[in-house]
Tab-separated table of C-alpha atoms in Angstrom:
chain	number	residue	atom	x	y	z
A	94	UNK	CA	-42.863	-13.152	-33.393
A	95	UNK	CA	-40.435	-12.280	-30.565
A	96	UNK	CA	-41.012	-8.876	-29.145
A	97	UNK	CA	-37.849	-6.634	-30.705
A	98	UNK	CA	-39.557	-7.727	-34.218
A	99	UNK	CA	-42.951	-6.817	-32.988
A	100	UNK	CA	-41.245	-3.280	-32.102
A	101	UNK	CA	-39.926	-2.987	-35.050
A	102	UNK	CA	-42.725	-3.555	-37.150
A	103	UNK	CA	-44.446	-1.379	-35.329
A	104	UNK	CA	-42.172	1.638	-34.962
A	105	UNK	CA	-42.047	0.900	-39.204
A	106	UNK	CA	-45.625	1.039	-39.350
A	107	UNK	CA	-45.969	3.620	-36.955
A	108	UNK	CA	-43.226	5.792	-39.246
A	109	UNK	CA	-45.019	5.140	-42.569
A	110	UNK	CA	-48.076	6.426	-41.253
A	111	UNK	CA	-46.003	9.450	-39.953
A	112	UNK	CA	-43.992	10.445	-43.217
A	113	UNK	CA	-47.819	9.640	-45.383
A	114	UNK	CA	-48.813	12.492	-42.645
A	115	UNK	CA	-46.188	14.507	-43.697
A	116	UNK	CA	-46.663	14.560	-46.901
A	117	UNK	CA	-50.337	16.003	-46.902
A	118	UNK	CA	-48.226	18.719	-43.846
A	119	UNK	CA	-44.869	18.710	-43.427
A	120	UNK	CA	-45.472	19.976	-39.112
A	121	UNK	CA	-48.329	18.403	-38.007
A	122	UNK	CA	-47.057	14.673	-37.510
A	123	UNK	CA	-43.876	16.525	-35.531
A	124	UNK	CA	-46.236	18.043	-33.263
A	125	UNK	CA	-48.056	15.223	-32.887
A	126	UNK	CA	-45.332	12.804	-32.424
A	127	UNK	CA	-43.868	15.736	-29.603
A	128	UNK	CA	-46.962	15.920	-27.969
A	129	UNK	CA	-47.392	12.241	-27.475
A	130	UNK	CA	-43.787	11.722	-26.497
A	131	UNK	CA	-44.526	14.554	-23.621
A	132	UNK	CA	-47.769	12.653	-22.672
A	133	UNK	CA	-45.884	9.554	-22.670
A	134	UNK	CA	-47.447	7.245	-25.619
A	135	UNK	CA	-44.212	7.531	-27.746
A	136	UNK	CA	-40.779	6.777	-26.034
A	137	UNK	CA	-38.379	7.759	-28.627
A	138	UNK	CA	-34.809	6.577	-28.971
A	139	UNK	CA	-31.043	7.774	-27.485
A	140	UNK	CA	-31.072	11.708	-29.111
A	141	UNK	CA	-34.869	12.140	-29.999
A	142	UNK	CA	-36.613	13.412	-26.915
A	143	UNK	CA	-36.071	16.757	-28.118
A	144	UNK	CA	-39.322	16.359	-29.961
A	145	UNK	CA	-41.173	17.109	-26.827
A	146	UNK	CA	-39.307	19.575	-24.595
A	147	UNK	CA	-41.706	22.476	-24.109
A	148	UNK	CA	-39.589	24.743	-26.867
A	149	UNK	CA	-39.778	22.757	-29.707
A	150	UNK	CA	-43.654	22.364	-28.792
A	151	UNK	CA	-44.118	25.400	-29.050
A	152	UNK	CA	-42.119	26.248	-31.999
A	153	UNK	CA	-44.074	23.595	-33.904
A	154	UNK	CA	-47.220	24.401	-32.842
A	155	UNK	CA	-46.485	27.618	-34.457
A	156	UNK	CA	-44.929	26.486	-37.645
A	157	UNK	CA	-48.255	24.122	-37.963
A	158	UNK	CA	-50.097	27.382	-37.782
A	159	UNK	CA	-48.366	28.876	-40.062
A	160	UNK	CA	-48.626	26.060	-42.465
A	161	UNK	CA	-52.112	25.489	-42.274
A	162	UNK	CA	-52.650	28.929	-42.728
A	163	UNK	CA	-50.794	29.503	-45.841
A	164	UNK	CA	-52.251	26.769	-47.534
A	165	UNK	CA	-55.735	28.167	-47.504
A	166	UNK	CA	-54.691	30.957	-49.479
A	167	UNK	CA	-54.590	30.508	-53.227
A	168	UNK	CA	-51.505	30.773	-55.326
A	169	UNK	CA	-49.484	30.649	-52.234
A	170	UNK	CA	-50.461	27.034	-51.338
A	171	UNK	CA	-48.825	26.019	-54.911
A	172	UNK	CA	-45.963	28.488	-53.680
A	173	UNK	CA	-45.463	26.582	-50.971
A	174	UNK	CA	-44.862	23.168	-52.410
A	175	UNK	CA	-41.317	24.384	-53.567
A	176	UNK	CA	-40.632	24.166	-49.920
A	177	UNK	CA	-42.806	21.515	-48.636
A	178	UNK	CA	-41.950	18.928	-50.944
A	179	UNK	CA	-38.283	18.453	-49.661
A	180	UNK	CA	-39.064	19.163	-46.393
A	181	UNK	CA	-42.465	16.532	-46.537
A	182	UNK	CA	-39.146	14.111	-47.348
A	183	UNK	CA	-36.910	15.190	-44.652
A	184	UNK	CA	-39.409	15.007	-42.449
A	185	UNK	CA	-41.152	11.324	-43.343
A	186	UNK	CA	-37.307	10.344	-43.024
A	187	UNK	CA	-36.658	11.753	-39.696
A	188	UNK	CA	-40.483	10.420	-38.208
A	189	UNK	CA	-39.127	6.985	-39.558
A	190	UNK	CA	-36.280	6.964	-38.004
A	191	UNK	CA	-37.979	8.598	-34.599
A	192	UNK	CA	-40.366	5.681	-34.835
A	193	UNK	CA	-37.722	2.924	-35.089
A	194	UNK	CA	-35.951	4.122	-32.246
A	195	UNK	CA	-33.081	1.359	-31.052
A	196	UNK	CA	-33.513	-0.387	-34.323
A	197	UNK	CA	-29.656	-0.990	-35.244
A	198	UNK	CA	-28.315	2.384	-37.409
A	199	UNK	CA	-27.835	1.083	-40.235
A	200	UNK	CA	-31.275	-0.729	-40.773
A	201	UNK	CA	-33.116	2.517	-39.277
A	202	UNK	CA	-31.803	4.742	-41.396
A	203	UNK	CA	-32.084	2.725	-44.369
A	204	UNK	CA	-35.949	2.004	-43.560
A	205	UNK	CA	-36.555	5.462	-42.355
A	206	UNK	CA	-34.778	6.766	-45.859
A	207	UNK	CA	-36.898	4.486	-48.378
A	208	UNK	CA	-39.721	3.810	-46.981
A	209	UNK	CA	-40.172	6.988	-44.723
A	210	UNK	CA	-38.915	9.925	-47.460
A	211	UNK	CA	-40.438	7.677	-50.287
A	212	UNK	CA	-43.726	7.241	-48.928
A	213	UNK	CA	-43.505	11.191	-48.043
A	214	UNK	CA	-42.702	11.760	-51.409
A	215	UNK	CA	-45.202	9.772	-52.847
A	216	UNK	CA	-47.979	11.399	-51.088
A	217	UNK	CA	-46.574	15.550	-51.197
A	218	UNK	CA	-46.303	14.423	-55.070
A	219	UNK	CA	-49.834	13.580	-55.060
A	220	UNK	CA	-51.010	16.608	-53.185
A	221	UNK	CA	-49.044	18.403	-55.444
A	222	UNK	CA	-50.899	17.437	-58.707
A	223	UNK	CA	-54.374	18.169	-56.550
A	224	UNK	CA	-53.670	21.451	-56.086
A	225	UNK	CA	-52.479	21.769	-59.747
A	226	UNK	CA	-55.714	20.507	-61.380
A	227	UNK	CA	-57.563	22.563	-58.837
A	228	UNK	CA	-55.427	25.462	-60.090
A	229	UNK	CA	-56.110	24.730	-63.688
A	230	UNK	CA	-60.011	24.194	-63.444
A	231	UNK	CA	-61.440	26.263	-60.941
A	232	UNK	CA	-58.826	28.891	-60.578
A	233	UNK	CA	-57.885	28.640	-57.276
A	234	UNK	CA	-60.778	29.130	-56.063
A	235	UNK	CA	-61.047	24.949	-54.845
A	236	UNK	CA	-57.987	24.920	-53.497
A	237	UNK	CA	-58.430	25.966	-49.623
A	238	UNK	CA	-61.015	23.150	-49.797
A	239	UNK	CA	-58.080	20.468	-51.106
A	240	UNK	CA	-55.862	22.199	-48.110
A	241	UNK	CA	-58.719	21.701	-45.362
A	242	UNK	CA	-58.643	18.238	-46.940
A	243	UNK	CA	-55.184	17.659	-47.026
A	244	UNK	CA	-55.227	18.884	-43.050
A	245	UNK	CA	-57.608	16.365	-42.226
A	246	UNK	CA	-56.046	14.055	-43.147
A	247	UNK	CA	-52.841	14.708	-41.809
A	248	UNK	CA	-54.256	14.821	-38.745
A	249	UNK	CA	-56.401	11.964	-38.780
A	250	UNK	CA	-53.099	10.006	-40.010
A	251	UNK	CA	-50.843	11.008	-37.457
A	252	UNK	CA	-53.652	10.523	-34.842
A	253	UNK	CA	-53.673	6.543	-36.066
A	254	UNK	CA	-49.802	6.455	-36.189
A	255	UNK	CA	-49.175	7.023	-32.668
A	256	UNK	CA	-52.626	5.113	-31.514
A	257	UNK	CA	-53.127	2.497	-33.928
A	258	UNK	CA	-49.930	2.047	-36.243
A	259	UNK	CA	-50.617	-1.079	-38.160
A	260	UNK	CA	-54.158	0.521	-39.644
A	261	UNK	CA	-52.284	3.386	-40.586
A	262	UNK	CA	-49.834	1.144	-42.335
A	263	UNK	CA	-52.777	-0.873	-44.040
A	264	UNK	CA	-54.259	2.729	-45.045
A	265	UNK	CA	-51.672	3.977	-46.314
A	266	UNK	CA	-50.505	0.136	-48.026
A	267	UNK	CA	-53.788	0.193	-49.504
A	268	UNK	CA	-54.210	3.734	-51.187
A	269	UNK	CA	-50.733	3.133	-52.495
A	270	UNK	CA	-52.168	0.340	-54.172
A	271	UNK	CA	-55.537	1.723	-55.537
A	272	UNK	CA	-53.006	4.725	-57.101
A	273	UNK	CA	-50.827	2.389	-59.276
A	274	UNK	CA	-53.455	0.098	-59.999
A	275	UNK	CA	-55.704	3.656	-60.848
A	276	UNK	CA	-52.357	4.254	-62.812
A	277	UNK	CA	-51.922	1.354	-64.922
A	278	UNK	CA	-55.210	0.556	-65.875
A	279	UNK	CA	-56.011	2.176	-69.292
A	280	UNK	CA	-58.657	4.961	-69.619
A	281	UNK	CA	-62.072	3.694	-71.610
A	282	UNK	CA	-61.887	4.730	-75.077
């Protein structure tokens, strides 16, 4: 495998792992993709160094704050999904295309679009219907536990993105898997 395919690959995995982040919260994978661009680990393409200029640092740190925060308040966390479900896509798209940096246009966008936003999707969807059933059976009362959850592993994601892309990808490949495999099999009777 020449190298350009090797850094494609791995800005892809790298970006999967990213928008999977952002669906479980929408600002922690930016932060952490600006933070390691200012440290140096992430080079990003032409027109996305922005990501870790000192402003938008600190603007994101504060928006992560704010997100974290709100979803470990009940009824307000489900609130919140109106907005973060979109925005879980924009963003997965947007770390994609970050990640594939001087990948030709039309094959960055069109990876960062499908398999960025959908894999966002995918997962915001998912921690969507958590929060739900933790609505409907205890209330409420569970769900700043499914949030800290939900953190963690945001974190914990993004943290293997930038490090150790291709286990992110194979994470995130493989809990894709046990879902729709969970999904088709039939319940016992």
């Amino acid at each position: 495998m020449d190298t350009e395919s090797l850094g494609l690959l791995l800005g892809l995995a790298g970006g999967v792992g990213l928008a999977a982040a952002s669906g479980f919260r929408v600002f922690v994978p930016l932060l952490g993709v600006g933070l390691a661009t200012r440290v140096g680990q992430i080079t990003p393409g032409e027109g996305w160094s922005w990501v870790g200029e000192p402003i938008a640092l600190v603007a994101l740190g504060v928006a992560v704050a704010l997100e974290l925060g709100a979803y470990f308040v009940p009824w307000v966390d489900n609130a919140l999904d109106t907005v973060a479900t979109p925005a879980a896509v924009v963003a997965g798209t947007l770390l994609t295309a970050l990640m594939l940096g001087d990948a030709p246009p039309a094959l960055q966008w069109i990876l960062a679009v499908v398999a960025g936003g959908g894999t966002a999707g995918m997962v915001q969807t998912g921690t969507v219907l958590a929060r739900a059933a933790s609505l409907g059976t205890t209330g409420g009362a569970a769900n700043p536990l499914v949030g800290l959850g939900e953190a963690i592993l945001s974190v914990l994601l993004t943290l293997l993105s930038v490090l150790v892309p291709l286990l992110a990808l194979a994470i995130v490949g493989g809990v894709v898997l046990w879902w729709f495999r969970r999904r088709r099999t039939p319940a016992p009777a």
